Coordinates of C-alpha atoms in Angstrom, one line a residue:
M27 CA 137.5 147.8 25.5
S28 CA 134.7 146.6 27.8
K29 CA 131.9 146.9 25.3
P30 CA 129.8 143.6 24.8
Q31 CA 131.2 140.8 22.7
D32 CA 128.7 141.5 19.7
V33 CA 130.4 144.9 19.3
Q34 CA 133.6 144.8 17.1
L35 CA 135.7 147.8 17.8
S36 CA 137.3 148.0 14.3
T37 CA 136.7 146.5 10.8
P38 CA 139.6 145.9 8.4
N39 CA 139.4 147.9 5.2
L40 CA 142.1 148.2 2.6
A41 CA 140.8 151.6 1.7
D42 CA 141.8 152.9 5.1
Y43 CA 145.3 151.4 5.0
M44 CA 148.5 153.2 4.1
E45 CA 148.8 153.4 0.3
L46 CA 151.4 151.0 -1.4
P47 CA 153.8 152.0 -4.1
A48 CA 153.3 150.9 -7.7
P49 CA 152.5 148.4 -9.0
Y50 CA 150.3 147.7 -5.8
N51 CA 149.0 151.2 -5.6
T52 CA 145.3 150.4 -6.2
I53 CA 142.9 148.3 -4.3
E54 CA 142.2 146.1 -7.2
S55 CA 146.1 145.2 -7.3
Q56 CA 145.8 143.8 -3.9
P57 CA 144.1 140.5 -2.6
A58 CA 140.7 141.1 -1.2
L59 CA 140.2 140.8 2.5
K60 CA 138.1 137.8 3.7
E61 CA 135.3 137.7 6.3
P62 CA 136.3 135.7 9.4
K63 CA 134.6 132.3 9.6
G64 CA 131.6 132.2 11.7
S65 CA 133.0 129.7 14.1
W66 CA 136.0 131.9 14.9
T67 CA 133.6 134.9 15.6
E68 CA 131.5 132.6 17.9
S69 CA 134.4 130.9 19.7
N70 CA 137.4 133.2 19.5
I71 CA 138.1 136.8 19.8
T72 CA 137.4 138.5 16.6
F73 CA 135.6 141.4 18.3
L74 CA 138.7 143.5 18.7
D75 CA 139.5 144.1 15.0
G76 CA 138.0 141.1 12.9
Y77 CA 141.2 139.0 13.6
A78 CA 142.0 136.2 16.1
G79 CA 145.4 134.8 16.9
I80 CA 145.0 133.0 20.2
E81 CA 143.1 129.7 19.9
N82 CA 142.6 128.9 23.6
L83 CA 141.3 132.4 24.4
V84 CA 137.6 131.5 24.6
R85 CA 134.6 133.0 26.3
P86 CA 134.1 131.6 30.0
K87 CA 130.9 129.4 30.2
T88 CA 129.6 130.6 33.6
K89 CA 129.9 133.6 35.8
E90 CA 132.1 131.6 38.1
E91 CA 134.5 131.0 35.3
E92 CA 134.5 134.6 34.2
R93 CA 135.4 135.7 37.8
E94 CA 138.3 133.1 37.9
F95 CA 139.5 134.4 34.6
V96 CA 139.5 138.0 35.7
E97 CA 141.0 137.3 39.2
K98 CA 143.7 135.2 37.7
F99 CA 144.9 138.2 35.4
L100 CA 144.9 140.5 38.5
S101 CA 147.0 138.0 40.3
G102 CA 149.4 137.8 37.4
M103 CA 149.4 141.6 37.1
E104 CA 150.5 141.8 40.8
K105 CA 153.3 139.4 40.0
S106 CA 154.6 141.5 37.2
F107 CA 155.0 144.3 39.5
S108 CA 156.9 142.4 42.2
D109 CA 160.6 142.3 42.6
D110 CA 160.3 138.7 44.0
T111 CA 158.6 137.2 40.9
N112 CA 159.8 139.6 38.0
R113 CA 163.2 140.7 39.1
G114 CA 164.6 140.7 35.7
M115 CA 162.2 143.2 34.1
I116 CA 160.8 145.1 37.0
M117 CA 162.9 148.2 36.7
P118 CA 162.4 148.8 33.0
L119 CA 158.7 147.9 33.4
L120 CA 158.2 150.5 36.2
L121 CA 159.9 153.2 34.2
S122 CA 157.9 152.6 31.2
F123 CA 154.6 152.3 33.3
E124 CA 155.1 155.4 35.5
Y125 CA 156.7 158.1 33.3
C126 CA 154.9 158.1 29.9
A127 CA 154.1 161.7 29.1
K128 CA 151.5 160.8 26.5
C129 CA 153.3 162.9 23.9
H130 CA 152.7 160.2 21.2
T131 CA 156.2 160.6 19.9
C132 CA 156.3 156.8 19.9
S133 CA 153.4 156.8 17.4
E134 CA 155.7 158.1 14.7
G135 CA 158.1 155.2 15.3
C136 CA 155.4 152.4 15.0
H137 CA 155.1 150.7 11.5
V138 CA 151.6 149.1 12.3
Y139 CA 149.8 152.4 13.3
P140 CA 150.5 154.5 10.2
A141 CA 150.1 151.3 7.9
S142 CA 146.6 151.0 9.4
G143 CA 145.6 154.5 8.4
Y144 CA 146.3 155.7 11.9
N145 CA 143.8 153.4 13.5
E146 CA 143.8 154.3 17.3
L147 CA 143.6 150.6 18.3
Y148 CA 147.2 150.2 16.9
R149 CA 148.7 153.3 18.5
P150 CA 151.5 152.1 20.6
I151 CA 150.3 153.6 23.9
Y152 CA 146.7 152.4 23.4
R153 CA 147.3 148.9 24.9
S154 CA 149.7 150.3 27.4
E155 CA 147.1 152.8 28.7
V156 CA 144.4 150.1 29.1
F157 CA 146.9 148.0 31.0
R158 CA 147.9 151.1 33.0
R159 CA 144.3 151.9 34.0
I160 CA 143.6 148.4 35.3
A161 CA 146.9 148.3 37.3
K162 CA 146.3 151.8 38.7
K163 CA 142.9 150.9 39.8
Y164 CA 143.6 147.5 41.4
L165 CA 147.3 147.8 42.6
D166 CA 148.6 150.2 45.3
K167 CA 151.9 152.2 44.8
D168 CA 153.9 149.2 45.9
G169 CA 152.3 146.9 43.3
K170 CA 150.2 145.1 45.9
L171 CA 146.6 144.0 44.9
I172 CA 144.3 146.2 47.0
K173 CA 140.9 144.8 46.1
K174 CA 139.0 141.9 44.4
W175 CA 137.3 142.3 41.0
D176 CA 134.2 144.2 41.2
E177 CA 131.7 142.5 38.6
N178 CA 130.1 146.1 38.1
D179 CA 133.5 147.6 37.2
P180 CA 132.7 149.5 33.9
D181 CA 136.4 149.3 32.9
L182 CA 137.2 145.6 33.6
N183 CA 135.3 142.6 32.4
W184 CA 135.9 139.5 30.3
E185 CA 135.6 141.5 27.0
T186 CA 138.2 144.1 28.3
L187 CA 140.9 141.3 29.0
A188 CA 140.0 139.2 26.0
R189 CA 140.5 142.3 23.7
L190 CA 143.7 143.2 25.7
A191 CA 145.2 139.7 25.1
E192 CA 144.7 139.9 21.4
L193 CA 146.0 143.5 21.2
A194 CA 149.1 142.3 22.9
Y195 CA 149.6 140.4 19.6
R196 CA 149.1 143.3 17.3
C197 CA 152.6 144.6 18.3
N198 CA 155.7 143.1 16.8
L199 CA 157.8 143.9 19.8
C200 CA 160.3 145.6 17.4
R201 CA 160.9 148.3 19.9
R202 CA 161.2 151.1 17.3
C203 CA 158.8 153.1 19.4
A204 CA 161.1 152.9 22.4
Q205 CA 163.9 154.2 20.1
Q206 CA 161.7 157.3 19.3
C207 CA 160.6 157.9 22.8
P208 CA 162.4 161.0 24.3
L209 CA 162.4 159.2 27.7
G210 CA 163.5 155.9 26.3
L211 CA 160.2 154.2 27.5
D212 CA 159.3 150.9 26.0
N213 CA 155.8 150.2 25.0
A214 CA 156.9 146.8 23.5
L215 CA 158.0 145.8 27.0
L216 CA 154.4 146.4 28.3
A217 CA 153.0 144.4 25.5
K218 CA 155.4 141.6 26.4
E219 CA 154.3 141.8 30.1
I220 CA 150.7 141.4 29.1
R221 CA 151.5 138.3 26.9
K222 CA 153.5 137.0 30.0
I223 CA 150.5 137.4 32.3
F224 CA 148.3 135.4 30.0
S225 CA 150.7 132.7 29.5
Q226 CA 152.5 132.3 32.8
E227 CA 149.4 132.8 35.0
M228 CA 146.5 131.8 32.8
G229 CA 148.0 129.3 30.4
I230 CA 146.9 131.4 27.3
A231 CA 149.1 131.8 24.5
P232 CA 149.0 131.3 20.6
K233 CA 149.5 127.6 19.8
P234 CA 152.2 128.2 17.1
L235 CA 154.4 129.8 20.0
H236 CA 153.7 127.6 22.9
E237 CA 152.3 124.1 22.1
K238 CA 153.7 123.8 18.5
G239 CA 156.9 125.9 19.5
T240 CA 158.2 125.7 22.9
M241 CA 156.7 122.6 24.2
N242 CA 157.5 120.8 21.0
Q243 CA 161.2 122.0 21.3
L244 CA 161.4 120.7 24.8
K245 CA 159.9 117.4 23.9
T246 CA 161.6 116.6 20.5
G247 CA 164.7 118.9 20.4
S248 CA 163.3 121.4 17.9
S249 CA 160.4 123.8 17.5
T250 CA 159.9 122.1 14.0
G251 CA 159.4 118.6 15.7
M252 CA 162.4 117.5 14.0
S253 CA 164.0 114.7 16.1
K254 CA 167.7 113.7 16.2
P255 CA 167.3 110.9 13.6
A256 CA 165.3 113.3 11.3
F257 CA 168.1 116.0 11.8
L258 CA 170.9 113.5 10.9
D259 CA 168.8 112.5 7.7
V260 CA 168.5 116.3 6.8
I261 CA 172.2 116.8 7.2
E262 CA 172.9 113.8 4.9
F263 CA 170.5 115.3 2.3
I264 CA 172.2 118.7 2.7
E265 CA 175.7 117.2 2.1
E266 CA 174.5 115.4 -1.1
D267 CA 172.8 118.6 -2.3
I268 CA 176.1 120.5 -1.7
E269 CA 177.8 118.0 -3.9
E270 CA 175.3 118.1 -6.6
K271 CA 175.2 121.9 -6.7
T272 CA 179.0 122.5 -6.3
G273 CA 180.8 119.4 -6.9
R274 CA 182.4 119.5 -3.4
K275 CA 182.3 116.7 -0.9
I276 CA 181.7 118.4 2.4
K277 CA 181.1 116.2 5.6
M278 CA 179.4 118.6 8.0
P279 CA 181.0 118.0 11.5
I280 CA 178.5 116.8 14.1
D281 CA 179.1 116.4 17.9
K282 CA 182.9 117.3 17.5
K283 CA 184.3 117.5 21.0
G284 CA 186.5 120.5 21.7
A285 CA 185.8 122.4 18.5
D286 CA 186.2 126.2 18.5
I287 CA 182.7 127.0 17.4
L288 CA 179.2 125.4 17.9
L289 CA 177.1 126.7 15.1
I290 CA 173.3 126.8 16.0
H291 CA 170.8 127.5 13.2
N292 CA 167.1 128.2 13.5
A293 CA 165.8 124.7 12.6
G294 CA 163.3 126.3 10.3
E295 CA 166.3 126.6 8.0
F296 CA 166.8 122.9 7.8
M297 CA 163.2 122.3 6.9
A298 CA 162.4 125.3 4.6
W299 CA 165.7 126.7 3.4
P300 CA 168.4 123.9 3.6
Q301 CA 170.4 126.0 1.3
N302 CA 171.2 128.2 4.2
P303 CA 172.9 125.7 6.5
A304 CA 174.5 124.3 3.3
A305 CA 176.0 127.9 2.5
F306 CA 177.4 128.2 6.1
A307 CA 179.0 124.8 5.8
I308 CA 180.6 125.8 2.4
L309 CA 181.9 129.1 3.7
F310 CA 183.2 127.6 7.0
E311 CA 185.0 124.9 5.3
E312 CA 186.5 127.2 2.6
A313 CA 187.8 129.4 5.5
G314 CA 189.1 126.4 7.3
L315 CA 187.2 127.1 10.5
D316 CA 187.2 124.5 13.4
W317 CA 183.4 124.1 14.0
T318 CA 180.6 121.7 14.7
L319 CA 176.9 121.2 14.8
S320 CA 175.2 119.4 17.7
S321 CA 172.8 116.4 17.4
D322 CA 171.9 116.8 21.0
I323 CA 168.3 117.8 22.2
L324 CA 168.0 121.6 21.9
G325 CA 171.6 121.7 20.3
Y326 CA 170.5 122.0 16.7
D327 CA 167.7 124.6 17.1
S328 CA 168.6 128.2 18.1
V329 CA 164.8 129.0 18.3
N330 CA 163.6 130.4 21.7
Y331 CA 160.1 131.4 21.3
G332 CA 159.8 132.2 25.0
L333 CA 161.4 135.6 24.4
W334 CA 158.1 136.7 23.1
Y335 CA 155.6 135.6 25.6
D336 CA 157.0 133.6 28.6
D337 CA 160.2 134.2 30.5
Y338 CA 160.0 130.7 32.3
Q339 CA 159.9 128.9 29.0
A340 CA 162.6 131.1 27.6
K341 CA 165.0 130.1 30.4
Q342 CA 164.4 126.4 29.9
I343 CA 165.2 126.6 26.3
G344 CA 168.2 128.9 26.7
T345 CA 169.7 126.8 29.6
G346 CA 169.4 123.6 27.6
Q347 CA 171.2 125.2 24.7
F348 CA 174.1 126.4 26.8
K349 CA 174.3 123.0 28.5
V350 CA 174.8 121.3 25.1
A351 CA 177.7 123.7 24.3
K352 CA 179.4 123.1 27.7
E353 CA 179.2 119.3 27.2
L354 CA 180.7 119.6 23.7
G355 CA 183.6 121.7 25.3
V356 CA 183.4 124.4 22.6
N357 CA 184.9 127.8 23.1
R358 CA 181.9 129.7 21.9
I359 CA 178.4 129.5 20.2
I360 CA 177.9 131.2 16.9
I361 CA 174.3 132.1 16.2
G362 CA 173.3 131.7 12.6
E363 CA 170.8 133.7 10.6
C364 CA 168.0 134.2 13.2
G365 CA 167.5 137.6 14.8
H366 CA 165.4 136.5 17.9
A367 CA 168.0 133.7 18.7
H368 CA 170.6 136.5 18.7
R369 CA 168.7 138.4 21.3
A370 CA 167.5 135.5 23.4
S371 CA 170.8 133.8 23.6
M372 CA 173.2 136.8 23.9
V373 CA 171.1 139.5 25.8
S374 CA 168.0 137.9 27.5
M375 CA 169.9 134.8 28.9
D376 CA 172.6 137.0 30.2
R377 CA 170.0 137.5 33.0
G378 CA 168.4 134.1 32.8
A379 CA 171.2 131.5 32.4
T380 CA 174.4 132.3 34.2
G381 CA 176.9 130.5 36.4
S382 CA 178.1 127.0 35.4
Y383 CA 176.2 127.1 32.1
Y384 CA 177.8 130.2 30.8
V385 CA 179.4 129.9 27.4
P386 CA 180.3 133.0 25.2
R387 CA 177.9 133.6 22.3
E388 CA 178.6 135.5 19.2
S389 CA 176.8 136.7 16.1
F390 CA 177.8 135.1 12.7
L391 CA 178.1 138.5 11.2
P392 CA 181.4 139.9 12.6
L393 CA 182.9 136.4 12.1
L394 CA 181.9 136.4 8.3
W395 CA 183.1 140.0 7.9
D396 CA 186.5 139.1 9.3
L397 CA 186.8 136.2 6.9
V398 CA 186.0 138.6 3.9
R399 CA 188.2 141.4 5.3
T400 CA 191.2 139.2 5.8
G401 CA 190.8 137.4 2.4
K402 CA 190.0 134.0 3.6
L403 CA 187.1 134.1 1.4
K404 CA 187.5 135.4 -2.1
F405 CA 184.6 136.7 -4.4
D406 CA 183.8 137.5 -8.0
P407 CA 181.1 140.3 -7.5
S408 CA 180.1 140.1 -11.2
K409 CA 178.2 136.9 -10.2
N410 CA 175.8 138.9 -8.0
N411 CA 175.3 141.7 -10.6
F412 CA 171.7 142.4 -10.0
P413 CA 169.8 144.8 -7.7
V414 CA 170.1 143.8 -4.1
T415 CA 168.6 145.3 -1.0
L416 CA 169.1 144.5 2.8
H417 CA 166.5 144.0 5.5
D418 CA 167.7 144.8 9.0
P419 CA 166.4 142.3 11.6
C420 CA 165.2 144.4 14.6
N421 CA 166.6 142.0 17.2
Y422 CA 170.2 142.1 16.3
V423 CA 170.3 145.5 14.5
R424 CA 168.1 147.9 16.6
S425 CA 168.4 145.9 19.9
M426 CA 172.1 144.9 19.7
G427 CA 173.7 147.4 17.4
I428 CA 175.1 145.0 14.8
V429 CA 174.8 147.2 11.7
K430 CA 178.1 147.4 9.7
P431 CA 179.4 143.9 9.0
Q432 CA 176.5 142.9 6.8
R433 CA 176.8 146.2 4.9
E434 CA 180.6 145.8 4.4
I435 CA 180.2 142.3 3.1
L436 CA 177.5 143.4 0.6
K437 CA 179.7 146.2 -0.6
V438 CA 182.2 143.5 -1.5
I439 CA 180.0 140.9 -3.1
A440 CA 177.0 142.9 -4.6
P441 CA 177.8 145.7 -7.0
Q442 CA 174.2 146.8 -7.2
F443 CA 173.5 146.8 -3.5
R444 CA 171.1 149.7 -2.4
E445 CA 169.7 150.5 1.1
M446 CA 166.2 150.6 2.1
T447 CA 164.7 153.9 3.4
P448 CA 165.2 154.2 6.3
H449 CA 167.6 151.5 7.3
G450 CA 170.1 150.4 9.9
V451 CA 168.7 150.9 13.5
D452 CA 166.0 153.1 12.0
N453 CA 164.8 150.3 9.8
Y454 CA 161.2 149.0 10.0
C455 CA 160.2 145.4 11.2
C456 CA 159.5 142.8 8.6
G457 CA 156.1 142.5 10.3
G458 CA 156.8 138.9 11.3
G459 CA 158.5 139.9 14.6
G460 CA 157.3 139.0 18.1
G461 CA 156.1 135.6 16.7
F462 CA 153.9 136.8 13.9
A463 CA 156.0 135.1 11.2
I464 CA 154.9 131.6 12.3
M465 CA 151.3 132.6 13.5
N466 CA 149.2 131.1 10.6
N467 CA 146.4 130.0 12.9
L468 CA 142.7 131.1 12.6
N469 CA 142.8 134.2 10.4
F470 CA 145.9 135.9 11.9
A471 CA 147.9 135.5 8.7
E472 CA 145.8 138.0 6.8
F473 CA 146.5 140.6 9.6
R474 CA 150.3 139.9 9.1
N475 CA 150.3 139.9 5.3
T476 CA 148.0 143.1 4.9
L477 CA 149.0 145.1 7.9
S478 CA 151.9 144.3 10.0
T479 CA 154.2 143.7 6.9
R480 CA 152.7 146.5 4.9
M481 CA 155.5 149.0 5.8
K482 CA 158.2 146.5 5.0
F483 CA 156.5 145.7 1.5
K484 CA 156.4 149.4 0.9
Q485 CA 160.2 149.7 1.6
I486 CA 161.0 146.8 -0.6
L487 CA 159.0 148.2 -3.6
D488 CA 160.5 151.7 -3.0
A489 CA 164.1 150.1 -3.1
F490 CA 163.4 148.5 -6.4
A491 CA 161.4 151.3 -7.9
D492 CA 163.7 151.8 -10.8
T493 CA 163.5 148.1 -11.9
I494 CA 160.3 146.7 -10.5
E495 CA 158.3 146.5 -13.7
N496 CA 161.3 144.8 -15.7
T497 CA 160.6 141.1 -15.0
E498 CA 163.9 140.2 -16.8
I499 CA 165.9 141.6 -13.9
P500 CA 165.9 139.6 -10.6
K501 CA 165.6 141.7 -7.5
Y502 CA 167.1 140.2 -4.4
I503 CA 165.9 140.9 -0.9
C504 CA 168.8 139.9 1.5
A505 CA 167.0 139.0 4.8
P506 CA 169.7 137.4 7.2
C507 CA 167.1 136.1 9.8
S508 CA 164.9 133.0 9.5
N509 CA 161.8 134.6 11.0
C510 CA 162.1 137.8 8.8
K511 CA 162.7 135.6 5.8
G512 CA 159.5 133.7 6.4
A513 CA 157.6 137.0 6.8
I514 CA 159.0 138.3 3.5
R515 CA 158.4 135.0 1.7
D516 CA 154.8 135.3 2.8
I517 CA 154.5 138.9 1.6
L518 CA 155.9 137.9 -1.9
E519 CA 153.5 134.9 -2.0
Y520 CA 150.5 136.8 -0.9
Y521 CA 151.0 139.6 -3.5
G522 CA 152.3 137.2 -6.2
A523 CA 155.3 139.4 -6.4
T524 CA 157.9 136.8 -7.4
A525 CA 155.8 135.5 -10.2
K526 CA 154.8 139.0 -11.4
Y527 CA 157.9 141.0 -10.9
N528 CA 160.8 138.6 -10.2
L529 CA 161.2 139.6 -6.6
Q530 CA 163.5 137.1 -5.0
Y531 CA 164.6 136.7 -1.3
D532 CA 167.1 134.5 0.7
G533 CA 169.8 135.2 3.3
L534 CA 173.3 136.7 3.3
V535 CA 175.2 133.5 3.3
E536 CA 173.5 132.3 0.1
L537 CA 174.4 135.4 -1.7
M538 CA 178.1 135.1 -0.4
V539 CA 178.4 131.5 -1.6
N540 CA 176.8 132.6 -5.0
G541 CA 179.6 135.2 -5.3
L542 CA 182.5 132.9 -4.3
A543 CA 185.3 133.1 -6.9
S544 CA 186.0 129.4 -6.5
L545 CA 182.6 128.2 -7.6
D546 CA 181.8 127.4 -11.3
R547 CA 178.0 127.4 -11.1
P548 CA 175.4 129.8 -9.5
Y549 CA 174.3 128.9 -6.1
L550 CA 170.9 130.9 -6.0
E551 CA 168.0 128.8 -7.4
F552 CA 166.5 131.5 -9.5
L553 CA 169.8 131.9 -11.3
L554 CA 169.9 128.2 -11.8
D555 CA 166.5 128.4 -13.3
E556 CA 167.6 131.0 -15.8
E557 CA 170.5 128.8 -16.8
D558 CA 168.3 126.0 -17.4

């Protein structure tokens, strides 16, 4: 890790990667890898593995700047191990830091490591061990810094830390490795702590997460940059689209005081997949629920990217979202199809935002299953008579145990539903987790599309192995999470799988609306295209 900058530790090579199933089982059937641009190699950190994901991680210009860089990292590391400055995470951090037996069981749980052809750089404990060695050398047993940086230290220099920063963004934080660990230790937590040090202490984080994500959300109300007037325009467009598609005039409630439910979507749905909030509106209105959206700043976007890299930013966003709900006087917040918003709002913010801002938060899934189970929504499953498989978002399936409702719904509405292997809490990450789905900066998208999503693409191809070559049959990937959906969209586009093999994707609520007995026309776009 401390080798000079002109030494790249690993070079991407499709021939080394895990083989994909047919029809992508040859190198020729996959897009060729691209060389990084010379400017990225010169100014950014491609000397880990040929990829770069952090724009403002650049080489110090002087020895003094290099010293400042390293000492800031050491100072941040000391804060990570302090009860005063990291109270919420100190206990699980210490457990994962101190008790790893190096048994490598976690390696079997990771999806990136086997997908890479078992490249040691991507082994879950590799980055943990680099971090551990630095901490053991510079901190005492109480986590106090015991010495200043020695410029001649063979284990710690600018190159070591630059590579470690990038390596923290080669882990999706899906925590499948922690599930496999016989001691329950969490390498994803260590990756997150490394990200935190670089962000909170050094101001270094990928621009899509921090500058274009969190800061944009705090300034405009949404990580997409969508302001309140723009949000209201989008809602008007969605209402018109619902009427055009279904013949129903639905007025989506906004800022309704005292409603039972405040529904919060990932704002990416409004921009990229408006059929998703439209589907929620159709289902909620058909079931007669008392609900509202919010047009207040932070009230129409459930995103909280701080979950992945910065606790301080996460708390600002989470607190703001709860404040909106309190001021509306709703009984509960329902989180729509966004996995990380589930975890941020319902788990992480239990530690970060309490007291006067506390509002009960629930997942949309048990609510929808209750509407199906009690007959408030009625379906004609023959409308969804094509192969359907389900992607399990890590944040609310593995981390929160919400496993059955979505499956019970699919059994009712989709007669050709089949599981991926493995599935449920054992499912693999989409490859877009931990922020990767929105990191299209520099050449990071190629890492995501070829490596971190590789295991998911394999699962999808395996699930549809019986029909993949029949282009007359649409094959539907149900991905009830905005970030997962984005990652799967990018896989399909990267490999041309929709055009070549009729692989389609969308959420759960779109499939539910398509199967509603009360609708006369298909709701899913690809079925409308077939009709035309």
